[in-house]
Short mmCIF file of C-alpha atoms in Angstrom, two decimals:
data_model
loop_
_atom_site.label_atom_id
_atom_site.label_comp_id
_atom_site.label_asym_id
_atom_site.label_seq_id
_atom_site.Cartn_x
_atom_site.Cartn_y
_atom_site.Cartn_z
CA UNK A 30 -12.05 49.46 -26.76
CA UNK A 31 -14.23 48.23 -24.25
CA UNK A 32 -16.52 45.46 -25.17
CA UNK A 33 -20.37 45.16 -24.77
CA UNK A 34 -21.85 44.14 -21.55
CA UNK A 35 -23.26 40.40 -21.46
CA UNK A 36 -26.63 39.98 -21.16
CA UNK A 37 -28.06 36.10 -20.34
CA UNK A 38 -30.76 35.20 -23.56
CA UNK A 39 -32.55 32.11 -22.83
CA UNK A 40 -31.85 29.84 -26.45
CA UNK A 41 -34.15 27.31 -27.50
CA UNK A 42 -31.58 24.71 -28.30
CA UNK A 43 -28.54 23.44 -26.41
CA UNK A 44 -25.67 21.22 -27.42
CA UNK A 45 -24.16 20.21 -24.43
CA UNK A 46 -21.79 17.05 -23.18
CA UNK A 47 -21.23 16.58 -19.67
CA UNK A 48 -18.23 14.47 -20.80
CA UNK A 49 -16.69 17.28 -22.33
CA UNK A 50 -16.77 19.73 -19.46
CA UNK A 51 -15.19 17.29 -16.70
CA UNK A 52 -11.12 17.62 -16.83
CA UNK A 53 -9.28 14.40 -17.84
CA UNK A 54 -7.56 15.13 -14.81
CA UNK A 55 -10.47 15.61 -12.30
CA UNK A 56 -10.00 12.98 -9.39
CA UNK A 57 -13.34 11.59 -10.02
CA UNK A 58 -12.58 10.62 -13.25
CA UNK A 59 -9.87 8.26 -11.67
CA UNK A 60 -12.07 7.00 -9.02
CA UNK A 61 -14.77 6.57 -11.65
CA UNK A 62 -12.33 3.37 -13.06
CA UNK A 63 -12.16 1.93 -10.18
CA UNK A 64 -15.96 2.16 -8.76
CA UNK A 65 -17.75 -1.18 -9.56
CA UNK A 66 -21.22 -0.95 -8.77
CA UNK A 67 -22.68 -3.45 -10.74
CA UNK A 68 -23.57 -6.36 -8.55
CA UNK A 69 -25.41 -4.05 -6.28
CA UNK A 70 -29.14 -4.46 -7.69
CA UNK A 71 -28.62 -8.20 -7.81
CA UNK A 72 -27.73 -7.49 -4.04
CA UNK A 73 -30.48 -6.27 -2.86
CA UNK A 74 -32.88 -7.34 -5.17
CA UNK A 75 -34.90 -9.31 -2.16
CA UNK A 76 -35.30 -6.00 -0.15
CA UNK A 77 -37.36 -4.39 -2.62
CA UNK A 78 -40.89 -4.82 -3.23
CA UNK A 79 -42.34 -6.07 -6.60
CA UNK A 80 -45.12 -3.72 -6.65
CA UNK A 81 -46.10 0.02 -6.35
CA UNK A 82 -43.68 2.80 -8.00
CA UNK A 83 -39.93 2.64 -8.89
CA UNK A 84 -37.78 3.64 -6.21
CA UNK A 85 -34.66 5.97 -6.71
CA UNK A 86 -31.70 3.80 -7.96
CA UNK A 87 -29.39 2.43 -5.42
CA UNK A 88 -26.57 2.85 -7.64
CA UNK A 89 -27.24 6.42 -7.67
CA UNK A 90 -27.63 6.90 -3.95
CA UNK A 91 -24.23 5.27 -3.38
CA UNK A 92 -22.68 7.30 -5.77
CA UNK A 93 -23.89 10.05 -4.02
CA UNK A 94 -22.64 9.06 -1.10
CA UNK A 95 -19.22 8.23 -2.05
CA UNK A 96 -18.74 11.87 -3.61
CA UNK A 97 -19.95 13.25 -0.29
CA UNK A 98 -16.93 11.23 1.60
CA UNK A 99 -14.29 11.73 -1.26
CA UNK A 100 -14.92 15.65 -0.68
CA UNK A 101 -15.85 15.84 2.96
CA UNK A 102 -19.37 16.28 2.09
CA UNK A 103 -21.06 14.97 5.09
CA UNK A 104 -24.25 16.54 4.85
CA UNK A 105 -26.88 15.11 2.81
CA UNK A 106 -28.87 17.97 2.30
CA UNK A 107 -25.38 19.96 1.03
CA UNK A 108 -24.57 16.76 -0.32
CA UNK A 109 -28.00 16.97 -2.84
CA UNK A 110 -27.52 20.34 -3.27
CA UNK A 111 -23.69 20.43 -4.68
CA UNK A 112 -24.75 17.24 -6.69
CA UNK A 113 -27.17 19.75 -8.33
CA UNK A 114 -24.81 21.89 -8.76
CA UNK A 115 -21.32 20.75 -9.61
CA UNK A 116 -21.25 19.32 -12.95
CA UNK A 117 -18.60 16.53 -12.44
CA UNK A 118 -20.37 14.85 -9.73
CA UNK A 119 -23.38 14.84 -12.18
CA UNK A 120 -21.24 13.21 -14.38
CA UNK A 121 -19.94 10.69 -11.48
CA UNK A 122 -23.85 9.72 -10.66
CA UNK A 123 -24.76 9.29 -14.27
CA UNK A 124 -27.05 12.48 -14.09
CA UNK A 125 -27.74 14.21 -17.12
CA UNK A 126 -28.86 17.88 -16.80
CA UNK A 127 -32.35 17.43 -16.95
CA UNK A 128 -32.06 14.32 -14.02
CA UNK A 129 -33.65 14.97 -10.74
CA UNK A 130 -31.97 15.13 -7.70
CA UNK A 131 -33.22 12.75 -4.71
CA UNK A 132 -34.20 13.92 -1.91
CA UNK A 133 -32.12 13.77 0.98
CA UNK A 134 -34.94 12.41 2.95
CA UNK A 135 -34.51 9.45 0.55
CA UNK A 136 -30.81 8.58 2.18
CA UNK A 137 -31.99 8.24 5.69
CA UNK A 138 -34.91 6.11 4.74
CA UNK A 139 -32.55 3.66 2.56
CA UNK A 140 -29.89 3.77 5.05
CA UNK A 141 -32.22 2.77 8.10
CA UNK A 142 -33.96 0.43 5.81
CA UNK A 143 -32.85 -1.97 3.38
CA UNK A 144 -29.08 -0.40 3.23
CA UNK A 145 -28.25 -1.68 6.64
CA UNK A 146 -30.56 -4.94 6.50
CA UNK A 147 -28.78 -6.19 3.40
CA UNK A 148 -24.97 -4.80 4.97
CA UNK A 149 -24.73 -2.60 1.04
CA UNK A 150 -22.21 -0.35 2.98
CA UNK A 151 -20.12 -3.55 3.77
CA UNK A 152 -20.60 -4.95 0.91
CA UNK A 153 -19.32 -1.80 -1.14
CA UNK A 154 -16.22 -1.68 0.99
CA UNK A 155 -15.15 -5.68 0.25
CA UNK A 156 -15.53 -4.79 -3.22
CA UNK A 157 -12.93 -1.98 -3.12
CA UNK A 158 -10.62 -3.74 -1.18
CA UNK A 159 -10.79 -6.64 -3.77
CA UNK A 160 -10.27 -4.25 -6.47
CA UNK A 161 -7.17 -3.21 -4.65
CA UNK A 162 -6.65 -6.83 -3.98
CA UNK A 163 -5.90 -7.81 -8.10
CA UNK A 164 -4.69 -4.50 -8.62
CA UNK A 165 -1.61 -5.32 -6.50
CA UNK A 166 -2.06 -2.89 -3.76
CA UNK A 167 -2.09 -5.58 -1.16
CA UNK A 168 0.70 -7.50 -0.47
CA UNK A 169 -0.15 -9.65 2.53
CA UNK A 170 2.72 -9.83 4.64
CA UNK A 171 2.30 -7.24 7.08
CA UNK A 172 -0.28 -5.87 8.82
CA UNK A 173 -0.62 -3.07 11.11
CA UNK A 174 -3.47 -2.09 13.40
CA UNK A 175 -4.59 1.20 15.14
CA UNK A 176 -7.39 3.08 16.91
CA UNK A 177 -8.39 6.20 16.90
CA UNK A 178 -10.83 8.30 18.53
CA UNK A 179 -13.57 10.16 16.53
CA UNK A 180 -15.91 12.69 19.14
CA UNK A 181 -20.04 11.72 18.89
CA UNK A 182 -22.84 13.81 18.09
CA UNK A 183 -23.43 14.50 21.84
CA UNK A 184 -23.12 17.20 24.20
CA UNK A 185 -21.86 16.67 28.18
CA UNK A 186 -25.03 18.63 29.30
CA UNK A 187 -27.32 16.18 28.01
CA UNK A 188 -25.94 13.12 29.67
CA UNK A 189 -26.08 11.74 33.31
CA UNK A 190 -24.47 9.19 36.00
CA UNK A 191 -25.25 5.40 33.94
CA UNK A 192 -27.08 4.22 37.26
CA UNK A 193 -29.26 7.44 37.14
CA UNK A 194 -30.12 6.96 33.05
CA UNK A 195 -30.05 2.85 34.13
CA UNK A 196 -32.72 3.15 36.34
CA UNK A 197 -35.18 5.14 34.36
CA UNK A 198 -37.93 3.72 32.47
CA UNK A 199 -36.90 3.30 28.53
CA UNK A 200 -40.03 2.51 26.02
CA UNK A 201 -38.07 0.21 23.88
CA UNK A 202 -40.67 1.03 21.00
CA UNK A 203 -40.63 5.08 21.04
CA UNK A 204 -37.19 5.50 22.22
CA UNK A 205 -34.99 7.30 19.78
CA UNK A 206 -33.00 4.64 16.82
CA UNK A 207 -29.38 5.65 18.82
CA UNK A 208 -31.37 3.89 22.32
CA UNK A 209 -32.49 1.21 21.26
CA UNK A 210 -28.98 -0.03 18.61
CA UNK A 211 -27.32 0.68 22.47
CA UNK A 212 -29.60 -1.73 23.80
CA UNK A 213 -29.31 -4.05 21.10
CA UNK A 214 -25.19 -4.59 21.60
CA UNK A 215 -25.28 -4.68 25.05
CA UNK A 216 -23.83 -8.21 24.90
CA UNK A 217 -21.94 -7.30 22.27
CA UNK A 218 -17.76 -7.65 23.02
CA UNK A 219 -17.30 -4.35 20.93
CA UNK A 220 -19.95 -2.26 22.55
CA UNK A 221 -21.53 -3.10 26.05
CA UNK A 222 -19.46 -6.51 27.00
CA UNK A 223 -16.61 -4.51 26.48
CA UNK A 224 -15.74 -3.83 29.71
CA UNK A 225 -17.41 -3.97 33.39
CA UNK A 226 -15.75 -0.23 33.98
CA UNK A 227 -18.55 2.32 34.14
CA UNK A 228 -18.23 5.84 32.95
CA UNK A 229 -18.53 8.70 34.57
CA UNK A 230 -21.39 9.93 32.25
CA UNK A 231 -23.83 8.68 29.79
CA UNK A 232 -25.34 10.52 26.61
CA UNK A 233 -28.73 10.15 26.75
CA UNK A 234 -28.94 11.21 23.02
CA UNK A 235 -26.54 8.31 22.04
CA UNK A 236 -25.79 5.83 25.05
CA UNK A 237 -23.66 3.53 23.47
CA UNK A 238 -20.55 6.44 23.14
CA UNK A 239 -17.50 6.22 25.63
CA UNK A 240 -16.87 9.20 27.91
CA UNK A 241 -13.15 9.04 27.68
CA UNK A 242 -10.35 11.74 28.43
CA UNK A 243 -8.20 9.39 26.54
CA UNK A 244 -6.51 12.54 24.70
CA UNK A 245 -4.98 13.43 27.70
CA UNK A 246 -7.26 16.96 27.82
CA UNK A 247 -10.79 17.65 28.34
CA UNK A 248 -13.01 14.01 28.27
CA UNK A 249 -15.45 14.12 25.53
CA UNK A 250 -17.73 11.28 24.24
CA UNK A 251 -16.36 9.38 21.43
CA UNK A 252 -16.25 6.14 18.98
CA UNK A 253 -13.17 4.12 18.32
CA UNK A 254 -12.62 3.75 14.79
CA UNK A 255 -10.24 0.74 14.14
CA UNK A 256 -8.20 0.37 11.09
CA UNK A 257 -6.40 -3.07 9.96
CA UNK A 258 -3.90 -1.94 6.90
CA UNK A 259 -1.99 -3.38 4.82
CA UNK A 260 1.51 -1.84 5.48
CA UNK A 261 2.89 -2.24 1.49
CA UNK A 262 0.50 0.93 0.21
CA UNK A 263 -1.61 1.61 3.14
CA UNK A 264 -4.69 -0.16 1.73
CA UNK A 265 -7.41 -0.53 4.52
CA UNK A 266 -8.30 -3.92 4.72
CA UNK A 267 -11.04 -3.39 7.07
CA UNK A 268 -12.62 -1.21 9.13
CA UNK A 269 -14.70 -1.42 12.82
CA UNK A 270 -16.73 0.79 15.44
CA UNK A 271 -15.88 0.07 18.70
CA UNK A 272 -16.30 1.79 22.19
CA UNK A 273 -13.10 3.43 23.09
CA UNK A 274 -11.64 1.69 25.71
CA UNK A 275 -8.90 -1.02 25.35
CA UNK A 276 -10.92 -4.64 25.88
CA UNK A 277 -13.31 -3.52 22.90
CA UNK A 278 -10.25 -2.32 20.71
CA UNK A 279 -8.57 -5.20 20.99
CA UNK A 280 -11.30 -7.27 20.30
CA UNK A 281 -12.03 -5.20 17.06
CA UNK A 282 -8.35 -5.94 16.08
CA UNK A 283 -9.16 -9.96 16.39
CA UNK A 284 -12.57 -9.81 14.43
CA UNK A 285 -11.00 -7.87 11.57
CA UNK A 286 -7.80 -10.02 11.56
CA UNK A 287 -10.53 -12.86 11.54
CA UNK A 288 -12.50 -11.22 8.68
CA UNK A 289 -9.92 -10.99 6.31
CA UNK A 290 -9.01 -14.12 6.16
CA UNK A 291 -12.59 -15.00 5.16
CA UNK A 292 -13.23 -12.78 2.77
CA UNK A 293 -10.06 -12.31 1.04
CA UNK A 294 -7.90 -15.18 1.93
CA UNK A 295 -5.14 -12.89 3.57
CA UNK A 296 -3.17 -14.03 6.69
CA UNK A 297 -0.30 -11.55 7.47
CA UNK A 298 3.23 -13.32 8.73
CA UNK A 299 3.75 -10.13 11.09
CA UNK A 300 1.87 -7.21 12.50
CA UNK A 301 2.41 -4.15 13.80
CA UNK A 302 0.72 -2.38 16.76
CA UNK A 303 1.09 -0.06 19.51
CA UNK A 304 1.07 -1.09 23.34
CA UNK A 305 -2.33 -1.01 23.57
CA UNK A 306 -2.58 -4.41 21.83
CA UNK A 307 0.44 -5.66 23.96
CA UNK A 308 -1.42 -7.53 27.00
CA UNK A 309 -0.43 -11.50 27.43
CA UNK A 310 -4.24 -12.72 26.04
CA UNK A 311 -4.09 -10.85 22.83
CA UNK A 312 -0.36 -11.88 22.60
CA UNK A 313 -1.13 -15.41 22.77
CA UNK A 314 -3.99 -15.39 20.42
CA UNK A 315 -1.84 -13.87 18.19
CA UNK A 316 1.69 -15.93 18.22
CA UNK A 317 -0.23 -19.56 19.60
CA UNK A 318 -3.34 -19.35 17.42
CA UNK A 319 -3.10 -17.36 14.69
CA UNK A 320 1.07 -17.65 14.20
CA UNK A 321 1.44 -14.25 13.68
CA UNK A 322 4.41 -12.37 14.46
CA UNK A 323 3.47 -9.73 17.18
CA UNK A 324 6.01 -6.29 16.68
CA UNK A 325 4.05 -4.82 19.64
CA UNK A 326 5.30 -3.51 22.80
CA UNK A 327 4.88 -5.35 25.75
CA UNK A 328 2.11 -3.89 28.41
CA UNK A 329 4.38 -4.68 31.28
CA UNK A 330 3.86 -3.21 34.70
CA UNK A 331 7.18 -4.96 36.17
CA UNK A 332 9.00 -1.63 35.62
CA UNK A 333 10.07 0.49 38.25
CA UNK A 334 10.12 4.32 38.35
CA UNK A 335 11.72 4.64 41.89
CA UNK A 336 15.04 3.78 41.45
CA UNK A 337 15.24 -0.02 42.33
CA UNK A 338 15.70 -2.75 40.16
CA UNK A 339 13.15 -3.68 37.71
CA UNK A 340 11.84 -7.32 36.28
CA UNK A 341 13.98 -6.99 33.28
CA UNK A 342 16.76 -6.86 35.53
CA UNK A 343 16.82 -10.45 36.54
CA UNK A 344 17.59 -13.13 34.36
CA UNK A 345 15.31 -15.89 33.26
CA UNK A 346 17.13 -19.32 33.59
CA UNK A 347 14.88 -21.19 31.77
CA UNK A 348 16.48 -24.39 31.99
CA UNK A 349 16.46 -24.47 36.06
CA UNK A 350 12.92 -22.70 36.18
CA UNK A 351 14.72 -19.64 37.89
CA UNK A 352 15.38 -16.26 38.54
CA UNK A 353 19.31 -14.65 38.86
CA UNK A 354 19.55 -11.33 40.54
CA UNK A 355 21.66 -8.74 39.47
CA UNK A 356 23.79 -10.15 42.24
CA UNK A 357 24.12 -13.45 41.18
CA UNK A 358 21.72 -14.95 44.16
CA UNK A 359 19.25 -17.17 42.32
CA UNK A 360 15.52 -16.63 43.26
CA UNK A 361 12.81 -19.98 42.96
CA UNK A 362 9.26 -20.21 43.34
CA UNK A 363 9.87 -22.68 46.00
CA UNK A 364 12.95 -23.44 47.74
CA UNK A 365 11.35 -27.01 49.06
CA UNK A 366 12.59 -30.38 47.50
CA UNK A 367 10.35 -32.67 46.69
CA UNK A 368 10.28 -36.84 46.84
CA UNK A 369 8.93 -36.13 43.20
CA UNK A 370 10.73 -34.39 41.16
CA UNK A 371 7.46 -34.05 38.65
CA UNK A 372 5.75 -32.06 41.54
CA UNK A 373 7.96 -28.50 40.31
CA UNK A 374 7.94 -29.09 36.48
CA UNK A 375 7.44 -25.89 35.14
CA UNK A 376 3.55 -25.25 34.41
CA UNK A 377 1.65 -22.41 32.46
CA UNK A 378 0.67 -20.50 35.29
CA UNK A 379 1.21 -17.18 37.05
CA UNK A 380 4.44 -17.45 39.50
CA UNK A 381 6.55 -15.60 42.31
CA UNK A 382 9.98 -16.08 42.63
CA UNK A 383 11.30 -15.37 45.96
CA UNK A 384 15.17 -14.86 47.08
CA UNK A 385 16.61 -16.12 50.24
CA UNK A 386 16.23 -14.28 53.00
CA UNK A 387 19.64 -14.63 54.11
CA UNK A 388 21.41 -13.65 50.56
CA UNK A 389 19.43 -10.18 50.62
CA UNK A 390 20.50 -9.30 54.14
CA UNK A 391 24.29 -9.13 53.35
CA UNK A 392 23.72 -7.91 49.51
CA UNK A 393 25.22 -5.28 48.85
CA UNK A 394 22.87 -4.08 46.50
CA UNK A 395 20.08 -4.15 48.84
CA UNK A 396 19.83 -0.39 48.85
CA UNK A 397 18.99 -0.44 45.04
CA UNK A 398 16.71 -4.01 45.14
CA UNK A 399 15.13 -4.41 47.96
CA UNK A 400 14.99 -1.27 50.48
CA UNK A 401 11.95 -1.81 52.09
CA UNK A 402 11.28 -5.46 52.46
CA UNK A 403 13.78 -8.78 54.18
CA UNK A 404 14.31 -10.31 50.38
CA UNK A 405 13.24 -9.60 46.82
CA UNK A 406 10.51 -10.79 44.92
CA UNK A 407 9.79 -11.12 40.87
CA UNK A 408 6.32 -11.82 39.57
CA UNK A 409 6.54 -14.22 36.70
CA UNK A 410 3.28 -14.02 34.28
CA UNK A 411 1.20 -17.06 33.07
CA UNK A 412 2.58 -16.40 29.54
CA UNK A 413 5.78 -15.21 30.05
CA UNK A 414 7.61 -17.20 27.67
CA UNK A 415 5.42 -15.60 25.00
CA UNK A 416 5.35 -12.31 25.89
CA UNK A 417 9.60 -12.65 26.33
CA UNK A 418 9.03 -13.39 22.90
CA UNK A 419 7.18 -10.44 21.89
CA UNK A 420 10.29 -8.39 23.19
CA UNK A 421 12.72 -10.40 21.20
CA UNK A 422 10.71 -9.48 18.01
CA UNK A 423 10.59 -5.52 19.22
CA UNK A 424 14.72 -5.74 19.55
CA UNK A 425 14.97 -7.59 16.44
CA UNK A 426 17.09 -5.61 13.60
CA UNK A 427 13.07 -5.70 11.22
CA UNK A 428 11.21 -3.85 14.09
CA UNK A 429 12.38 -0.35 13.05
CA UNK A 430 11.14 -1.16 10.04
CA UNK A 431 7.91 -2.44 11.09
CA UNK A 432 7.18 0.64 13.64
CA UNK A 433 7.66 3.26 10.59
CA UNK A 434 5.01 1.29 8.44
CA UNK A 435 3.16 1.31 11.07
CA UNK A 436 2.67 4.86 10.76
CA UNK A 437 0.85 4.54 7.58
CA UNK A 438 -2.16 3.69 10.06
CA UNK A 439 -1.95 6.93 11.69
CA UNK A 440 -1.47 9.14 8.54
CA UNK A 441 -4.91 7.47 7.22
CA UNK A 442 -6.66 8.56 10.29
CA UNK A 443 -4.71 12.24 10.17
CA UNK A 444 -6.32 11.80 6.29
CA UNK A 445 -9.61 11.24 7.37
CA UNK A 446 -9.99 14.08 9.96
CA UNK A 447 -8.20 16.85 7.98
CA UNK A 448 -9.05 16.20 4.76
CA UNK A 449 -12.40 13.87 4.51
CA UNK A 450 -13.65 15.89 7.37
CA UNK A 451 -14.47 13.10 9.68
CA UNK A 452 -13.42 15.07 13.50
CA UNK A 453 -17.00 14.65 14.68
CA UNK A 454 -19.42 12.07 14.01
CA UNK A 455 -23.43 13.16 12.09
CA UNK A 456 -24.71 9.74 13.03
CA UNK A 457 -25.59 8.40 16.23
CA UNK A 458 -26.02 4.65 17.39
CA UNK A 459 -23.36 1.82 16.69
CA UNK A 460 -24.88 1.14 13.57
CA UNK A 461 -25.21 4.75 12.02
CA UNK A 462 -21.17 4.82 13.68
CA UNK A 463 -19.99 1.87 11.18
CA UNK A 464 -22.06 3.33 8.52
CA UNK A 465 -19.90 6.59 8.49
CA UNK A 466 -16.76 4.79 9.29
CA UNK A 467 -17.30 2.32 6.60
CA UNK A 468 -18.03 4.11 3.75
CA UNK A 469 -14.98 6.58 4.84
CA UNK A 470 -12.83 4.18 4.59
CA UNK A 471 -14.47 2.95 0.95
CA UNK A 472 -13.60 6.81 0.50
CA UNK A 473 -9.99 6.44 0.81
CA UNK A 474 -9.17 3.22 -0.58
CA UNK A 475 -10.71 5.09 -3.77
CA UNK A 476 -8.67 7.75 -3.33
CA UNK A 477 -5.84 5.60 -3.00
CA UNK A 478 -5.72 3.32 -6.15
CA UNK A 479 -6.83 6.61 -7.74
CA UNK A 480 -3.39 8.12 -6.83
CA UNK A 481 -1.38 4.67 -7.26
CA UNK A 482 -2.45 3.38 -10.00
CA UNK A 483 -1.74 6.20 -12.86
CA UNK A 484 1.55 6.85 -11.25
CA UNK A 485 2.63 2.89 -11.43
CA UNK A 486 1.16 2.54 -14.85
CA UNK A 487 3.69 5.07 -16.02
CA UNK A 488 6.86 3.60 -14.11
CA UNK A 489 6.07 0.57 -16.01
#
C-alpha cells in the first residue's frame, strides 16, 4: 500500500538538541577535544574598545575559520553560508538554531585589524602544537624540514619587468594592502633581502610573489610554504611564508628551528632535509652553532658529468693538508717551503690544490683527469671539513631511516593541496600568505591528534 504524500506543517513548538543530531563519530567532535580557545579574549582584550556595541565573538570567528580549513572551505562567504547550514559546524561554533551568522565582511575586517596586530593566528597555532606537545605527539629528536610551492592569486597578464613596475610612482597611502605589506618586507631576509636575483616579472596585484618555473613546467607566481615537523607523528612544529627561492627558504628553516626552541623548549639532535638546505653556510650554522646533526645532501658542484675524474675522487689527507690523486701523485696548495713552518698551517679558508706539472705529463690517467689542461686542479671549500661531515652522516647506516621520515613533510603538503584544498592561494600580501598558511597548518595538527589520539587510547 502506498503511503500518503508528506506535506511540511509549520508546528508551534520544537524539541530539538543539536547534541543529539551530530554523530559520536563526526571528526569535529574529535577536534572539538582538542580545540582550546579559552585564553583568546584575555588575548586580545587590549585591541578592543571599551565603548560602543558588542562585537561578534572572537571565539566564534576562529571557530569558523578552523571548520573552513578542516573541510577545505576557503571561502568566507561559502564558509558563512555552510555554517548556516550544516548542523555540526553549528554545533562546533556553539550556535544554537536561532544564532546569527556573521557576516563574512566581519572576517576581513578582524583579520586586517586586531587579528593580525595581536598575531591571534600565531597564537592559535602555538597552542595546538602544545596540546600535541603533552599529548605525546612530539618527540623531539628529529626534525625534518621542507618547502613547497603554493601558486598566488595573480595572473601573468597583469604583471611587468620589476624595473618597469620599480620605476612607477606608488601612493604608499591608496595603494592596494598586497603593495604596501611588499613594501613593508623589503628588508626582510624572507621576502625582499632574500636574494639580489631579479625576476623576470612582477605581479602588480601582489608584488611580493616569486615568478618561479621551479616545477620544472610553465613558471607561475608562487609562495613558499615551509614546514619544520616533527618526524615521530608528523606534528608541524611550525610553519613560515617565504618567497620561493633558496636564500629565503633556508632562512625560514633557521627562524623556525630558532622559534621552537623558544616557545616550546625543543632542540632536535638530527634533521632531515633535502639538498636545497645543503650549502656550506647553512651547514655550519647547523653542526657549529646549533649542534645539530645535518642528514642533508651536500650542494656540491665538484662533480663531473664529462667523464673525468671528480672531487670525490681524490683523497683528503688531512694530516699533511693534501690532496692524493687517483694516481697516487699528491696535489698541495703550495709546493714552496717555508723558513716558518707556521706560514702553511692549515686555515679556514677557500683553497686550490694543484698537482705537479711534471707527474700529470707522464700519468697515465691523464686522458680521464686532466685532458685539457698541463696538471690537475681540486678546489677545496672554506668549510670542507664540515661539509665532509655532512656526507659521512648521509652514508651512515641511520640515514635511510632519516630520508623515509623525511617524507612525512611531503605527505603533509600532498595533505594540504588535495585534501584541505590549499593549490592556490585567496589572500594576497606576505601577511594575508602566513595567515592562510598558518591557520592550515592549525588545520592539520587538529586533524592529526584527532586521528592519533582515539586510536592510541585504545592500544593502551
Amino acid at each position: 500500500m502506498m503511503g500518503p504524500k508528506q506535506e511540511a506543517q509549520a508546528a508551534l513548538f520544537y524539541e530539538f538538541s543539536l547534541e543529539e543530531h551530530v554523530p559520536q563519530d563526526h571528526l569535529l567532535r574529535s577536534i572539538d577535544r582538542f580545540v582550546d580557545l579559552s585564553s583568546i579574549r584575555s588575548y586580545l582584550a587590549d585591541f578592543y574598545s571599551h565603548t560602543g556595541r558588542p562585537s561578534v565573538d572572537p571565539e566564534l570567528l576562529i571557530r569558523m575559520l578552523l571548520v573552513g580549513y578542516c573541510f577545505g572551505i576557503r571561502s568566507e562567504r561559502r564558509l558563512c553560508e555552510e555554517v548556516h547550514l550544516n548542523l555540526a559546524y553549528r554545533w562546533f561554533c556553539r550556535l544554537d538554531l536561532t544564532d546569527r551568522i556573521p557576516d563574512h565582511s566581519t572576517f576581513s575586517k578582524n583579520r586586517h585589524g586586531r587579528f593580525r596586530e595581536s598575531d591571534l593566528l600565531r597564537h592559535v597555532f602555538e597552542t595546538t602544537v602544545a596540546r600535541c606537545v603533552a599529548e605525546g605527539l612530539v618527540g623531539g629528536h628529529g626534525f625534518a624540514v621542507d618547502a613547497s610551492l603554493i601558486s598566488a592569486d595573480v595572473q601573468k597578464q597583469n604583471s611587468s619587468n620589476p624595473e618597469d613596475w620599480a620605476a612607477r610612482q606608488i601612493d604608499t597611502i591608496n595603494a592596494p594592502r598586497a603593495v604596501r605589506e611588499y613594501l613593508d618586507t623589503l628588508d626582510d631576509e624572507a621576502f625582499g633581502a632574500a636574494t639580489t636575483a631579479k625576476p623576470k616579472f612582477t605581479a602588480h596585484a601582489d608584488p611580493a610573489s616569486q615568478w618561479t618555473a621551479a616545477r620544472k613546467g610553465p613558471a607561475f607566481f608562487a609562495y613558499s610554504d615551509n614546514y619544520l615537523i616533527d618526524t615521530d607523528h608528523g606534528v608541524i612544529l611550525d610553519v613560515d611564508a617565504s618567497r620561493s627561492n633558496k636564500t629565503a627558504e633556508v632562512g625560514a628553516m633557521r627562524k623556525m628551528l630558532d622559534r621552537t626552541e623558544e616557545r616550546f623548549g625543543v632542540k632536535p639532535d638530527w634533521i632531515a632535509a633535502d639538498t636545497v638546505y645543503g650549502s656550506s653556510d647553512n651547514l655550519v650554522w647547523l653542526t657549529l652553532k646549533r649542534q645539530i646533526l645535518p642528514f642533508i645532501p651536500v650542494f656540491d658542484k665538484g662533480e663531473r658529468t664529462d667523464g673525468t675524474f671528480s672531487r670525490s675522487d681524490f683523497t683528503w689527507d688531512d694530516e699533511n693538508d693534501r690532496y692524493i690523486c687517483p694516481g697516487g701523485k699528491e696535489m698541495r696548495h703550495t709546493w714552496r717551503t717555508y723558513s716558518d713552518p707556521a706560514r702553511n698551517t692549515p686555515i679556514w679558508k677557500a683553497r686550490k690544490y694543484r698537482a705537479r706539472k711534471s707527474d700529470c705529463t707522464g700519468c697515465a690517467l691523464k686522458a680521464k683527469c686532466c685532458p685539457n689542461s698541463e696538471a690537475r686542479a681540486v678546489h677545496r671549500e672554506k668549510y670542507e671539513a664540515v661539509r665532509e661531515f655532512a656526507r659521512q652522516c648521509t652514508a651512515s647506516e641511520f640515514n635511510p631511516k632519516a630520508q623515509a621520515r623525511r617524507k612525512k613533510v611531503e605527505m603533509l603538503f600532498a595533505h594540504l593541496k588535495r585534501i584541505l584544498g590549499l593549490g592556490r592561494l585567496r589572500l594576497r600580501g606576505p601577511c594575508g600568505v602566513q595567515d592562510e598558511f598558518t591557520l592550515a597548518a592549525t588545520a592539520q595538527n587538529l586533524r592529526k591528534l584527532a586521528k592519533l589520539k582515539p586510536m592510541m587510547a585504545v592500544a593502551g
